[in-house]
Amino acid sequence: MEVNVGALVAVVVLAAAFLAIFGSLYRGAVRAFARGELDAAGVRILRRAVIGQLAIYIVLALTAFFTIPPAPPS
Amino acid sequence: MATVTDPPAMAGAGIAAPPAALTGLPPYTATLLRWSFAIGLIPPVALVVALAARSILLLTFVHVLSGGTWTGFDLFMGLVMSRVLRSLEIPQRVEVAKRLTPTTFFILPSLAATAITAGIYLAQAEGKFDLGSPWIIAAGVVVVLLTVQGFGIFMPNSVRIFIELAEHQPDTARIARLNMRNIRLAGLQALFQVAIIVIMAHLAVY
Protein backbone atom coordinates (compact mmCIF):
# COMPACT_ATOMS: atom_id res chain seq x y z
CA MET A 1 0.00 0.00 0.00
CA GLU A 2 1.41 3.35 -1.05
CA VAL A 3 0.79 6.24 1.34
CA ASN A 4 0.33 9.79 0.06
CA VAL A 5 2.42 11.50 2.74
CA GLY A 6 1.55 15.01 1.51
CA ALA A 7 -2.18 14.34 1.84
CA LEU A 8 -1.73 12.84 5.30
CA VAL A 9 0.34 15.81 6.49
CA ALA A 10 -2.26 18.25 5.05
CA VAL A 11 -5.10 16.54 6.95
CA VAL A 12 -3.07 16.51 10.19
CA VAL A 13 -2.19 20.21 9.81
CA LEU A 14 -5.84 21.16 9.15
CA ALA A 15 -7.04 19.02 12.08
CA ALA A 16 -4.44 20.68 14.33
CA ALA A 17 -5.55 24.15 13.18
CA PHE A 18 -9.17 23.19 13.83
CA LEU A 19 -8.33 21.86 17.31
CA ALA A 20 -6.35 25.01 18.18
CA ILE A 21 -9.22 27.35 17.20
CA PHE A 22 -11.96 25.15 18.63
CA GLY A 23 -9.91 24.53 21.79
CA SER A 24 -9.65 28.23 22.60
CA LEU A 25 -13.42 28.66 22.19
CA TYR A 26 -14.05 25.52 24.26
CA ARG A 27 -11.83 26.80 27.10
CA GLY A 28 -13.87 30.02 27.11
CA ALA A 29 -17.08 27.99 27.30
CA VAL A 30 -15.76 25.89 30.20
CA ARG A 31 -14.79 29.06 32.08
CA ALA A 32 -18.29 30.47 31.47
CA PHE A 33 -19.75 27.19 32.78
CA ALA A 34 -17.57 27.42 35.90
CA ARG A 35 -18.88 30.97 36.47
CA GLY A 36 -22.41 29.60 36.22
CA GLU A 37 -23.21 31.55 33.06
CA LEU A 38 -23.46 28.56 30.75
CA ASP A 39 -25.68 25.51 30.61
CA ALA A 40 -23.95 22.11 31.02
CA ALA A 41 -25.69 21.10 27.78
CA GLY A 42 -23.62 23.76 26.01
CA VAL A 43 -20.32 22.18 27.05
CA ARG A 44 -21.65 18.70 26.15
CA ILE A 45 -22.72 19.84 22.67
CA LEU A 46 -19.28 21.37 22.06
CA ARG A 47 -17.65 18.04 22.98
CA ARG A 48 -19.92 16.25 20.50
CA ALA A 49 -19.08 18.85 17.87
CA VAL A 50 -15.33 18.36 18.26
CA ILE A 51 -15.62 14.56 18.25
CA GLY A 52 -17.73 14.67 15.08
CA GLN A 53 -15.31 16.98 13.27
CA LEU A 54 -12.36 14.79 14.27
CA ALA A 55 -14.21 11.72 12.96
CA ILE A 56 -14.57 13.46 9.58
CA TYR A 57 -10.84 14.30 9.58
CA ILE A 58 -10.02 10.65 10.36
CA VAL A 59 -12.08 9.49 7.34
CA LEU A 60 -10.30 12.11 5.20
CA ALA A 61 -6.93 10.88 6.50
CA LEU A 62 -7.88 7.39 5.29
CA THR A 63 -7.89 8.71 1.71
CA ALA A 64 -4.09 9.09 1.93
CA PHE A 65 -3.84 5.29 2.06
CA PHE A 66 -5.88 4.72 -1.12
CA THR A 67 -4.39 7.33 -3.43
CA ILE A 68 -4.57 6.61 -7.16
CA PRO A 69 -1.01 6.67 -8.58
CA PRO A 70 -0.29 10.01 -10.29
CA ALA A 71 -0.20 10.08 -14.05
CA PRO A 72 2.79 11.77 -15.73
CA PRO A 73 2.22 15.51 -16.35
CA SER A 74 0.30 16.16 -19.56
CA MET B 1 -34.15 19.37 28.11
CA ALA B 2 -32.27 22.63 28.29
CA THR B 3 -35.12 25.13 28.40
CA VAL B 4 -34.55 27.60 31.21
CA THR B 5 -37.37 29.21 33.13
CA ASP B 6 -37.23 32.72 34.60
CA PRO B 7 -34.54 32.81 37.30
CA PRO B 8 -36.05 33.65 40.72
CA ALA B 9 -33.57 36.51 41.29
CA MET B 10 -34.69 38.23 38.13
CA ALA B 11 -38.36 37.67 38.83
CA GLY B 12 -37.90 39.05 42.35
CA ALA B 13 -36.10 42.13 41.09
CA GLY B 14 -38.85 42.83 38.62
CA ILE B 15 -36.46 42.48 35.67
CA ALA B 16 -38.00 40.98 32.58
CA ALA B 17 -36.18 37.73 31.77
CA PRO B 18 -35.71 36.68 28.16
CA PRO B 19 -38.61 34.62 26.85
CA ALA B 20 -38.20 30.90 27.64
CA ALA B 21 -38.04 30.08 23.94
CA LEU B 22 -34.84 32.15 23.62
CA THR B 23 -32.91 30.70 26.56
CA GLY B 24 -30.77 27.58 26.76
CA LEU B 25 -29.96 25.05 24.06
CA PRO B 26 -33.20 23.67 22.66
CA PRO B 27 -33.70 19.89 22.85
CA TYR B 28 -33.61 19.51 19.07
CA THR B 29 -30.02 20.82 18.86
CA ALA B 30 -28.48 17.40 19.53
CA THR B 31 -30.83 15.73 17.02
CA LEU B 32 -29.97 18.26 14.29
CA LEU B 33 -26.26 17.90 15.09
CA ARG B 34 -26.52 14.10 14.74
CA TRP B 35 -28.34 14.51 11.43
CA SER B 36 -25.66 16.92 10.22
CA PHE B 37 -22.95 14.44 11.23
CA ALA B 38 -24.68 11.54 9.43
CA ILE B 39 -24.97 13.56 6.21
CA GLY B 40 -21.50 15.06 6.67
CA LEU B 41 -19.92 11.60 6.79
CA ILE B 42 -21.22 10.65 3.33
CA PRO B 43 -18.84 12.78 1.16
CA PRO B 44 -15.52 11.69 2.74
CA VAL B 45 -16.67 8.06 2.89
CA ALA B 46 -17.64 8.24 -0.81
CA LEU B 47 -14.17 9.67 -1.50
CA VAL B 48 -12.51 6.75 0.31
CA VAL B 49 -14.66 4.31 -1.73
CA ALA B 50 -13.73 6.06 -5.01
CA LEU B 51 -10.03 5.93 -4.19
CA ALA B 52 -10.16 2.34 -2.91
CA ALA B 53 -11.90 1.34 -6.15
CA ARG B 54 -9.26 3.30 -8.12
CA SER B 55 -12.11 4.72 -10.16
CA ILE B 56 -11.44 8.05 -11.89
CA LEU B 57 -15.13 8.15 -12.83
CA LEU B 58 -16.26 7.86 -9.19
CA LEU B 59 -13.54 10.27 -8.05
CA THR B 60 -14.76 12.85 -10.60
CA PHE B 61 -18.35 12.25 -9.49
CA VAL B 62 -17.47 12.81 -5.80
CA HIS B 63 -15.45 15.94 -6.63
CA VAL B 64 -18.11 17.50 -8.86
CA LEU B 65 -21.04 16.59 -6.62
CA SER B 66 -19.43 17.74 -3.35
CA GLY B 67 -18.05 20.91 -4.96
CA GLY B 68 -21.32 21.68 -6.75
CA THR B 69 -23.37 21.10 -3.60
CA TRP B 70 -21.00 23.29 -1.58
CA THR B 71 -21.21 26.10 -4.16
CA GLY B 72 -24.99 25.77 -4.51
CA PHE B 73 -25.41 25.83 -0.76
CA ASP B 74 -23.31 29.00 -0.42
CA LEU B 75 -25.14 30.69 -3.31
CA PHE B 76 -28.46 29.84 -1.69
CA MET B 77 -27.31 31.19 1.67
CA GLY B 78 -25.83 34.35 0.19
CA LEU B 79 -28.54 35.18 -2.33
CA VAL B 80 -31.72 33.76 -0.76
CA MET B 81 -31.32 33.21 2.98
CA SER B 82 -29.67 36.59 3.57
CA ARG B 83 -32.76 38.30 2.07
CA VAL B 84 -35.17 36.10 4.00
CA LEU B 85 -33.37 36.74 7.31
CA ARG B 86 -33.23 40.49 6.75
CA SER B 87 -37.02 40.51 6.57
CA LEU B 88 -37.33 38.79 9.97
CA GLU B 89 -37.35 40.28 13.46
CA ILE B 90 -34.39 39.50 15.77
CA PRO B 91 -36.22 36.74 17.78
CA GLN B 92 -37.22 35.05 14.52
CA ARG B 93 -33.63 35.27 13.23
CA VAL B 94 -32.46 33.63 16.45
CA GLU B 95 -34.96 30.81 15.93
CA VAL B 96 -33.50 30.28 12.44
CA ALA B 97 -29.94 30.35 13.84
CA LYS B 98 -30.87 27.77 16.48
CA ARG B 99 -31.79 25.32 13.73
CA LEU B 100 -29.45 26.35 10.93
CA THR B 101 -26.22 26.28 12.96
CA PRO B 102 -26.40 22.65 14.16
CA THR B 103 -27.77 21.44 10.80
CA THR B 104 -24.89 22.91 8.79
CA PHE B 105 -22.16 22.37 11.41
CA PHE B 106 -20.75 19.15 9.89
CA ILE B 107 -22.24 19.20 6.38
CA LEU B 108 -20.53 22.35 5.08
CA PRO B 109 -16.95 21.68 6.31
CA SER B 110 -17.27 18.08 5.14
CA LEU B 111 -18.41 19.13 1.63
CA ALA B 112 -15.62 21.72 1.44
CA ALA B 113 -12.88 19.36 2.63
CA THR B 114 -14.07 16.54 0.35
CA ALA B 115 -14.36 18.77 -2.74
CA ILE B 116 -10.85 20.17 -2.23
CA THR B 117 -9.24 16.81 -1.38
CA ALA B 118 -10.95 15.02 -4.27
CA GLY B 119 -9.91 17.85 -6.60
CA ILE B 120 -6.24 17.49 -5.66
CA TYR B 121 -6.35 13.68 -6.08
CA LEU B 122 -8.12 14.07 -9.42
CA ALA B 123 -5.56 16.59 -10.67
CA GLN B 124 -2.76 14.23 -9.56
CA ALA B 125 -4.40 11.19 -11.15
CA GLU B 126 -4.85 13.04 -14.45
CA GLY B 127 -1.30 14.42 -14.41
CA LYS B 128 -2.50 18.03 -14.10
CA PHE B 129 -1.16 18.77 -10.62
CA ASP B 130 1.74 20.88 -11.83
CA LEU B 131 2.64 23.40 -9.13
CA GLY B 132 4.27 25.58 -11.79
CA SER B 133 0.99 25.99 -13.68
CA PRO B 134 -0.62 29.43 -13.13
CA TRP B 135 -4.06 27.76 -13.16
CA ILE B 136 -3.10 25.34 -10.38
CA ILE B 137 -1.52 28.23 -8.42
CA ALA B 138 -4.73 30.29 -8.88
CA ALA B 139 -6.82 27.32 -7.67
CA GLY B 140 -4.49 26.97 -4.67
CA VAL B 141 -4.83 30.66 -3.77
CA VAL B 142 -8.65 30.45 -3.88
CA VAL B 143 -8.60 27.25 -1.79
CA VAL B 144 -6.37 28.93 0.82
CA LEU B 145 -8.76 31.93 0.97
CA LEU B 146 -11.78 29.62 1.36
CA THR B 147 -10.01 27.59 4.06
CA VAL B 148 -8.97 30.68 6.01
CA GLN B 149 -12.56 31.98 5.90
CA GLY B 150 -13.91 28.61 6.99
CA PHE B 151 -11.49 28.13 9.88
CA GLY B 152 -11.18 31.76 10.84
CA ILE B 153 -14.77 33.00 10.60
CA PHE B 154 -17.39 30.36 9.80
CA MET B 155 -16.48 27.70 12.33
CA PRO B 156 -15.68 30.07 15.24
CA ASN B 157 -18.97 31.95 14.62
CA SER B 158 -20.93 28.69 14.67
CA VAL B 159 -19.28 27.65 17.94
CA ARG B 160 -19.95 31.12 19.41
CA ILE B 161 -23.63 30.75 18.47
CA PHE B 162 -23.73 27.37 20.29
CA ILE B 163 -22.08 28.92 23.36
CA GLU B 164 -24.34 31.97 23.33
CA LEU B 165 -27.46 29.79 22.99
CA ALA B 166 -26.35 27.71 25.98
CA GLU B 167 -25.93 30.76 28.21
CA HIS B 168 -28.56 31.34 30.86
CA GLN B 169 -29.11 34.84 29.45
CA PRO B 170 -28.20 34.63 25.77
CA ASP B 171 -27.48 37.85 23.90
CA THR B 172 -30.04 37.37 21.13
CA ALA B 173 -28.80 40.37 19.15
CA ARG B 174 -25.30 38.83 19.11
CA ILE B 175 -26.67 35.46 17.95
CA ALA B 176 -28.56 37.13 15.11
CA ARG B 177 -25.47 39.18 14.21
CA LEU B 178 -23.14 36.15 14.15
CA ASN B 179 -25.62 34.15 12.07
CA MET B 180 -26.08 37.02 9.63
CA ARG B 181 -22.28 37.37 9.33
CA ASN B 182 -21.99 33.67 8.44
CA ILE B 183 -24.72 33.96 5.83
CA ARG B 184 -23.13 37.05 4.23
CA LEU B 185 -19.78 35.26 4.25
CA ALA B 186 -21.41 32.31 2.49
CA GLY B 187 -22.26 34.71 -0.33
CA LEU B 188 -18.62 35.80 -0.51
CA GLN B 189 -17.51 32.16 -0.48
CA ALA B 190 -19.89 31.50 -3.37
CA LEU B 191 -18.09 34.19 -5.40
CA PHE B 192 -14.73 32.52 -4.73
CA GLN B 193 -16.24 29.17 -5.67
CA VAL B 194 -17.56 30.53 -8.95
CA ALA B 195 -13.99 31.76 -9.60
CA ILE B 196 -12.57 28.32 -8.84
CA ILE B 197 -15.15 26.71 -11.15
CA VAL B 198 -13.82 28.93 -13.98
CA ILE B 199 -10.33 27.61 -13.18
CA MET B 200 -11.60 24.00 -13.01
CA ALA B 201 -13.38 24.37 -16.36
CA HIS B 202 -10.13 25.62 -17.91
CA LEU B 203 -8.15 22.73 -16.39
CA ALA B 204 -10.76 20.20 -17.56
CA VAL B 205 -10.82 21.46 -21.16
CA TYR B 206 -7.16 22.39 -21.79
Tab-separated table of C-alpha atoms in Angstrom:
chain	number	residue	atom	x	y	z
A	1	MET	CA	0.000	0.000	0.000
A	2	GLU	CA	1.408	3.351	-1.053
A	3	VAL	CA	0.793	6.243	1.341
A	4	ASN	CA	0.331	9.793	0.063
A	5	VAL	CA	2.418	11.498	2.742
A	6	GLY	CA	1.545	15.006	1.509
A	7	ALA	CA	-2.183	14.338	1.837
A	8	LEU	CA	-1.726	12.842	5.302
A	9	VAL	CA	0.336	15.812	6.494
A	10	ALA	CA	-2.264	18.252	5.054
A	11	VAL	CA	-5.096	16.543	6.953
A	12	VAL	CA	-3.074	16.507	10.187
A	13	VAL	CA	-2.194	20.212	9.811
A	14	LEU	CA	-5.844	21.156	9.146
A	15	ALA	CA	-7.041	19.024	12.080
A	16	ALA	CA	-4.444	20.683	14.331
A	17	ALA	CA	-5.552	24.150	13.180
A	18	PHE	CA	-9.169	23.193	13.831
A	19	LEU	CA	-8.326	21.861	17.314
A	20	ALA	CA	-6.350	25.007	18.185
A	21	ILE	CA	-9.217	27.349	17.204
A	22	PHE	CA	-11.963	25.155	18.635
A	23	GLY	CA	-9.910	24.534	21.788
A	24	SER	CA	-9.651	28.233	22.601
A	25	LEU	CA	-13.422	28.657	22.189
A	26	TYR	CA	-14.047	25.516	24.260
A	27	ARG	CA	-11.832	26.795	27.099
A	28	GLY	CA	-13.871	30.016	27.112
A	29	ALA	CA	-17.077	27.992	27.300
A	30	VAL	CA	-15.757	25.893	30.204
A	31	ARG	CA	-14.788	29.062	32.082
A	32	ALA	CA	-18.287	30.473	31.470
A	33	PHE	CA	-19.754	27.186	32.775
A	34	ALA	CA	-17.567	27.424	35.898
A	35	ARG	CA	-18.875	30.971	36.474
A	36	GLY	CA	-22.414	29.599	36.219
A	37	GLU	CA	-23.215	31.550	33.060
A	38	LEU	CA	-23.456	28.557	30.753
A	39	ASP	CA	-25.680	25.509	30.606
A	40	ALA	CA	-23.953	22.114	31.018
A	41	ALA	CA	-25.689	21.100	27.784
A	42	GLY	CA	-23.625	23.756	26.013
A	43	VAL	CA	-20.322	22.176	27.052
A	44	ARG	CA	-21.650	18.703	26.148
A	45	ILE	CA	-22.724	19.837	22.673
A	46	LEU	CA	-19.278	21.370	22.060
A	47	ARG	CA	-17.649	18.041	22.980
A	48	ARG	CA	-19.921	16.249	20.504
A	49	ALA	CA	-19.082	18.845	17.869
A	50	VAL	CA	-15.332	18.361	18.260
A	51	ILE	CA	-15.619	14.555	18.252
A	52	GLY	CA	-17.732	14.670	15.083
A	53	GLN	CA	-15.306	16.978	13.274
A	54	LEU	CA	-12.355	14.795	14.274
A	55	ALA	CA	-14.210	11.719	12.961
A	56	ILE	CA	-14.574	13.456	9.577
A	57	TYR	CA	-10.836	14.300	9.584
A	58	ILE	CA	-10.019	10.645	10.361
A	59	VAL	CA	-12.079	9.490	7.342
A	60	LEU	CA	-10.301	12.109	5.199
A	61	ALA	CA	-6.926	10.882	6.497
A	62	LEU	CA	-7.883	7.388	5.292
A	63	THR	CA	-7.886	8.706	1.710
A	64	ALA	CA	-4.092	9.088	1.927
A	65	PHE	CA	-3.843	5.289	2.063
A	66	PHE	CA	-5.875	4.720	-1.118
A	67	THR	CA	-4.389	7.334	-3.430
A	68	ILE	CA	-4.574	6.612	-7.162
A	69	PRO	CA	-1.013	6.667	-8.576
A	70	PRO	CA	-0.287	10.008	-10.288
A	71	ALA	CA	-0.200	10.084	-14.051
A	72	PRO	CA	2.787	11.766	-15.728
A	73	PRO	CA	2.223	15.511	-16.350
A	74	SER	CA	0.303	16.156	-19.557
B	1	MET	CA	-34.146	19.374	28.106
B	2	ALA	CA	-32.274	22.632	28.294
B	3	THR	CA	-35.116	25.129	28.404
B	4	VAL	CA	-34.545	27.601	31.212
B	5	THR	CA	-37.368	29.209	33.125
B	6	ASP	CA	-37.229	32.717	34.601
B	7	PRO	CA	-34.538	32.813	37.301
B	8	PRO	CA	-36.048	33.652	40.717
B	9	ALA	CA	-33.571	36.506	41.291
B	10	MET	CA	-34.693	38.231	38.131
B	11	ALA	CA	-38.359	37.668	38.830
B	12	GLY	CA	-37.898	39.055	42.354
B	13	ALA	CA	-36.097	42.128	41.095
B	14	GLY	CA	-38.845	42.827	38.624
B	15	ILE	CA	-36.456	42.477	35.666
B	16	ALA	CA	-38.001	40.976	32.577
B	17	ALA	CA	-36.185	37.729	31.774
B	18	PRO	CA	-35.706	36.681	28.159
B	19	PRO	CA	-38.609	34.617	26.847
B	20	ALA	CA	-38.203	30.895	27.638
B	21	ALA	CA	-38.035	30.077	23.935
B	22	LEU	CA	-34.845	32.153	23.619
B	23	THR	CA	-32.906	30.705	26.558
B	24	GLY	CA	-30.771	27.580	26.761
B	25	LEU	CA	-29.958	25.053	24.062
B	26	PRO	CA	-33.196	23.673	22.660
B	27	PRO	CA	-33.701	19.894	22.852
B	28	TYR	CA	-33.613	19.510	19.065
B	29	THR	CA	-30.019	20.823	18.860
B	30	ALA	CA	-28.484	17.398	19.528
B	31	THR	CA	-30.833	15.726	17.024
B	32	LEU	CA	-29.974	18.261	14.293
B	33	LEU	CA	-26.262	17.902	15.090
B	34	ARG	CA	-26.515	14.098	14.744
B	35	TRP	CA	-28.342	14.513	11.429
B	36	SER	CA	-25.660	16.922	10.218
B	37	PHE	CA	-22.952	14.438	11.227
B	38	ALA	CA	-24.679	11.541	9.429
B	39	ILE	CA	-24.971	13.555	6.208
B	40	GLY	CA	-21.505	15.062	6.671
B	41	LEU	CA	-19.918	11.603	6.791
B	42	ILE	CA	-21.219	10.655	3.332
B	43	PRO	CA	-18.844	12.782	1.161
B	44	PRO	CA	-15.520	11.687	2.743
B	45	VAL	CA	-16.670	8.057	2.887
B	46	ALA	CA	-17.639	8.243	-0.812
B	47	LEU	CA	-14.173	9.672	-1.499
B	48	VAL	CA	-12.506	6.753	0.308
B	49	VAL	CA	-14.657	4.312	-1.728
B	50	ALA	CA	-13.733	6.065	-5.006
B	51	LEU	CA	-10.027	5.931	-4.185
B	52	ALA	CA	-10.157	2.344	-2.909
B	53	ALA	CA	-11.898	1.336	-6.147
B	54	ARG	CA	-9.259	3.302	-8.121
B	55	SER	CA	-12.112	4.718	-10.162
B	56	ILE	CA	-11.441	8.051	-11.888
B	57	LEU	CA	-15.130	8.154	-12.826
B	58	LEU	CA	-16.261	7.856	-9.189
B	59	LEU	CA	-13.536	10.274	-8.045
B	60	THR	CA	-14.756	12.850	-10.604
B	61	PHE	CA	-18.346	12.250	-9.488
B	62	VAL	CA	-17.470	12.814	-5.804
B	63	HIS	CA	-15.448	15.943	-6.631
B	64	VAL	CA	-18.113	17.499	-8.857
B	65	LEU	CA	-21.039	16.586	-6.616
B	66	SER	CA	-19.427	17.743	-3.351
B	67	GLY	CA	-18.050	20.913	-4.964
B	68	GLY	CA	-21.318	21.685	-6.751
B	69	THR	CA	-23.367	21.102	-3.599
B	70	TRP	CA	-21.003	23.292	-1.579
B	71	THR	CA	-21.207	26.099	-4.156
B	72	GLY	CA	-24.988	25.774	-4.510
B	73	PHE	CA	-25.406	25.834	-0.764
B	74	ASP	CA	-23.313	28.995	-0.422
B	75	LEU	CA	-25.141	30.688	-3.314
B	76	PHE	CA	-28.465	29.835	-1.689
B	77	MET	CA	-27.312	31.190	1.665
B	78	GLY	CA	-25.830	34.352	0.186
B	79	LEU	CA	-28.544	35.182	-2.328
B	80	VAL	CA	-31.722	33.760	-0.760
B	81	MET	CA	-31.320	33.206	2.982
B	82	SER	CA	-29.674	36.587	3.572
B	83	ARG	CA	-32.761	38.300	2.072
B	84	VAL	CA	-35.170	36.097	4.005
B	85	LEU	CA	-33.366	36.735	7.307
B	86	ARG	CA	-33.227	40.487	6.749
B	87	SER	CA	-37.021	40.507	6.575
B	88	LEU	CA	-37.327	38.790	9.970
B	89	GLU	CA	-37.354	40.276	13.462
B	90	ILE	CA	-34.393	39.498	15.770
B	91	PRO	CA	-36.216	36.736	17.784
B	92	GLN	CA	-37.219	35.047	14.520
B	93	ARG	CA	-33.631	35.275	13.229
B	94	VAL	CA	-32.457	33.631	16.453
B	95	GLU	CA	-34.961	30.811	15.928
B	96	VAL	CA	-33.500	30.283	12.436
B	97	ALA	CA	-29.935	30.353	13.837
B	98	LYS	CA	-30.874	27.773	16.484
B	99	ARG	CA	-31.795	25.321	13.729
B	100	LEU	CA	-29.447	26.355	10.926
B	101	THR	CA	-26.216	26.283	12.958
B	102	PRO	CA	-26.399	22.648	14.157
B	103	THR	CA	-27.767	21.445	10.801
B	104	THR	CA	-24.888	22.914	8.787
B	105	PHE	CA	-22.163	22.366	11.410
B	106	PHE	CA	-20.751	19.146	9.887
B	107	ILE	CA	-22.243	19.202	6.385
B	108	LEU	CA	-20.534	22.350	5.082
B	109	PRO	CA	-16.954	21.678	6.310
B	110	SER	CA	-17.272	18.076	5.141
B	111	LEU	CA	-18.412	19.125	1.627
B	112	ALA	CA	-15.624	21.715	1.440
B	113	ALA	CA	-12.879	19.356	2.631
B	114	THR	CA	-14.067	16.537	0.349
B	115	ALA	CA	-14.365	18.767	-2.739
B	116	ILE	CA	-10.852	20.168	-2.226
B	117	THR	CA	-9.240	16.807	-1.382
B	118	ALA	CA	-10.949	15.021	-4.268
B	119	GLY	CA	-9.907	17.845	-6.599
B	120	ILE	CA	-6.243	17.486	-5.664
B	121	TYR	CA	-6.346	13.684	-6.076
B	122	LEU	CA	-8.119	14.066	-9.416
B	123	ALA	CA	-5.558	16.589	-10.674
B	124	GLN	CA	-2.761	14.229	-9.561
B	125	ALA	CA	-4.398	11.193	-11.145
B	126	GLU	CA	-4.845	13.041	-14.451
B	127	GLY	CA	-1.305	14.417	-14.409
B	128	LYS	CA	-2.500	18.032	-14.098
B	129	PHE	CA	-1.160	18.767	-10.624
B	130	ASP	CA	1.741	20.877	-11.832
B	131	LEU	CA	2.643	23.399	-9.130
B	132	GLY	CA	4.270	25.578	-11.791
B	133	SER	CA	0.990	25.991	-13.676
B	134	PRO	CA	-0.621	29.426	-13.133
B	135	TRP	CA	-4.058	27.760	-13.161
B	136	ILE	CA	-3.097	25.338	-10.383
B	137	ILE	CA	-1.523	28.229	-8.421
B	138	ALA	CA	-4.726	30.286	-8.882
B	139	ALA	CA	-6.822	27.325	-7.671
B	140	GLY	CA	-4.492	26.969	-4.673
B	141	VAL	CA	-4.828	30.658	-3.770
B	142	VAL	CA	-8.654	30.454	-3.878
B	143	VAL	CA	-8.597	27.254	-1.794
B	144	VAL	CA	-6.372	28.929	0.821
B	145	LEU	CA	-8.763	31.926	0.970
B	146	LEU	CA	-11.779	29.624	1.362
B	147	THR	CA	-10.007	27.589	4.059
B	148	VAL	CA	-8.966	30.681	6.014
B	149	GLN	CA	-12.560	31.983	5.900
B	150	GLY	CA	-13.909	28.607	6.994
B	151	PHE	CA	-11.491	28.125	9.880
B	152	GLY	CA	-11.176	31.763	10.844
B	153	ILE	CA	-14.770	33.003	10.595
B	154	PHE	CA	-17.395	30.358	9.800
B	155	MET	CA	-16.477	27.698	12.333
B	156	PRO	CA	-15.683	30.074	15.244
B	157	ASN	CA	-18.965	31.954	14.617
B	158	SER	CA	-20.931	28.693	14.666
B	159	VAL	CA	-19.278	27.654	17.939
B	160	ARG	CA	-19.947	31.124	19.407
B	161	ILE	CA	-23.629	30.746	18.473
B	162	PHE	CA	-23.733	27.372	20.293
B	163	ILE	CA	-22.083	28.924	23.364
B	164	GLU	CA	-24.341	31.970	23.333
B	165	LEU	CA	-27.463	29.791	22.991
B	166	ALA	CA	-26.347	27.710	25.978
B	167	GLU	CA	-25.930	30.759	28.214
B	168	HIS	CA	-28.561	31.344	30.855
B	169	GLN	CA	-29.108	34.842	29.451
B	170	PRO	CA	-28.198	34.635	25.767
B	171	ASP	CA	-27.476	37.846	23.904
B	172	THR	CA	-30.038	37.373	21.133
B	173	ALA	CA	-28.798	40.369	19.149
B	174	ARG	CA	-25.295	38.833	19.114
B	175	ILE	CA	-26.670	35.464	17.948
B	176	ALA	CA	-28.565	37.129	15.108
B	177	ARG	CA	-25.474	39.183	14.210
B	178	LEU	CA	-23.142	36.150	14.147
B	179	ASN	CA	-25.623	34.151	12.071
B	180	MET	CA	-26.077	37.024	9.633
B	181	ARG	CA	-22.280	37.369	9.328
B	182	ASN	CA	-21.994	33.671	8.441
B	183	ILE	CA	-24.716	33.962	5.829
B	184	ARG	CA	-23.127	37.045	4.230
B	185	LEU	CA	-19.779	35.262	4.253
B	186	ALA	CA	-21.407	32.305	2.493
B	187	GLY	CA	-22.263	34.708	-0.329
B	188	LEU	CA	-18.616	35.805	-0.510
B	189	GLN	CA	-17.508	32.163	-0.482
B	190	ALA	CA	-19.887	31.497	-3.367
B	191	LEU	CA	-18.090	34.188	-5.402
B	192	PHE	CA	-14.727	32.520	-4.731
B	193	GLN	CA	-16.238	29.173	-5.667
B	194	VAL	CA	-17.556	30.527	-8.954
B	195	ALA	CA	-13.994	31.762	-9.596
B	196	ILE	CA	-12.571	28.321	-8.838
B	197	ILE	CA	-15.150	26.705	-11.151
B	198	VAL	CA	-13.825	28.928	-13.976
B	199	ILE	CA	-10.328	27.610	-13.184
B	200	MET	CA	-11.603	24.003	-13.011
B	201	ALA	CA	-13.378	24.374	-16.364
B	202	HIS	CA	-10.130	25.623	-17.908
B	203	LEU	CA	-8.155	22.725	-16.393
B	204	ALA	CA	-10.764	20.202	-17.558
B	205	VAL	CA	-10.821	21.461	-21.164
B	206	TYR	CA	-7.158	22.395	-21.792
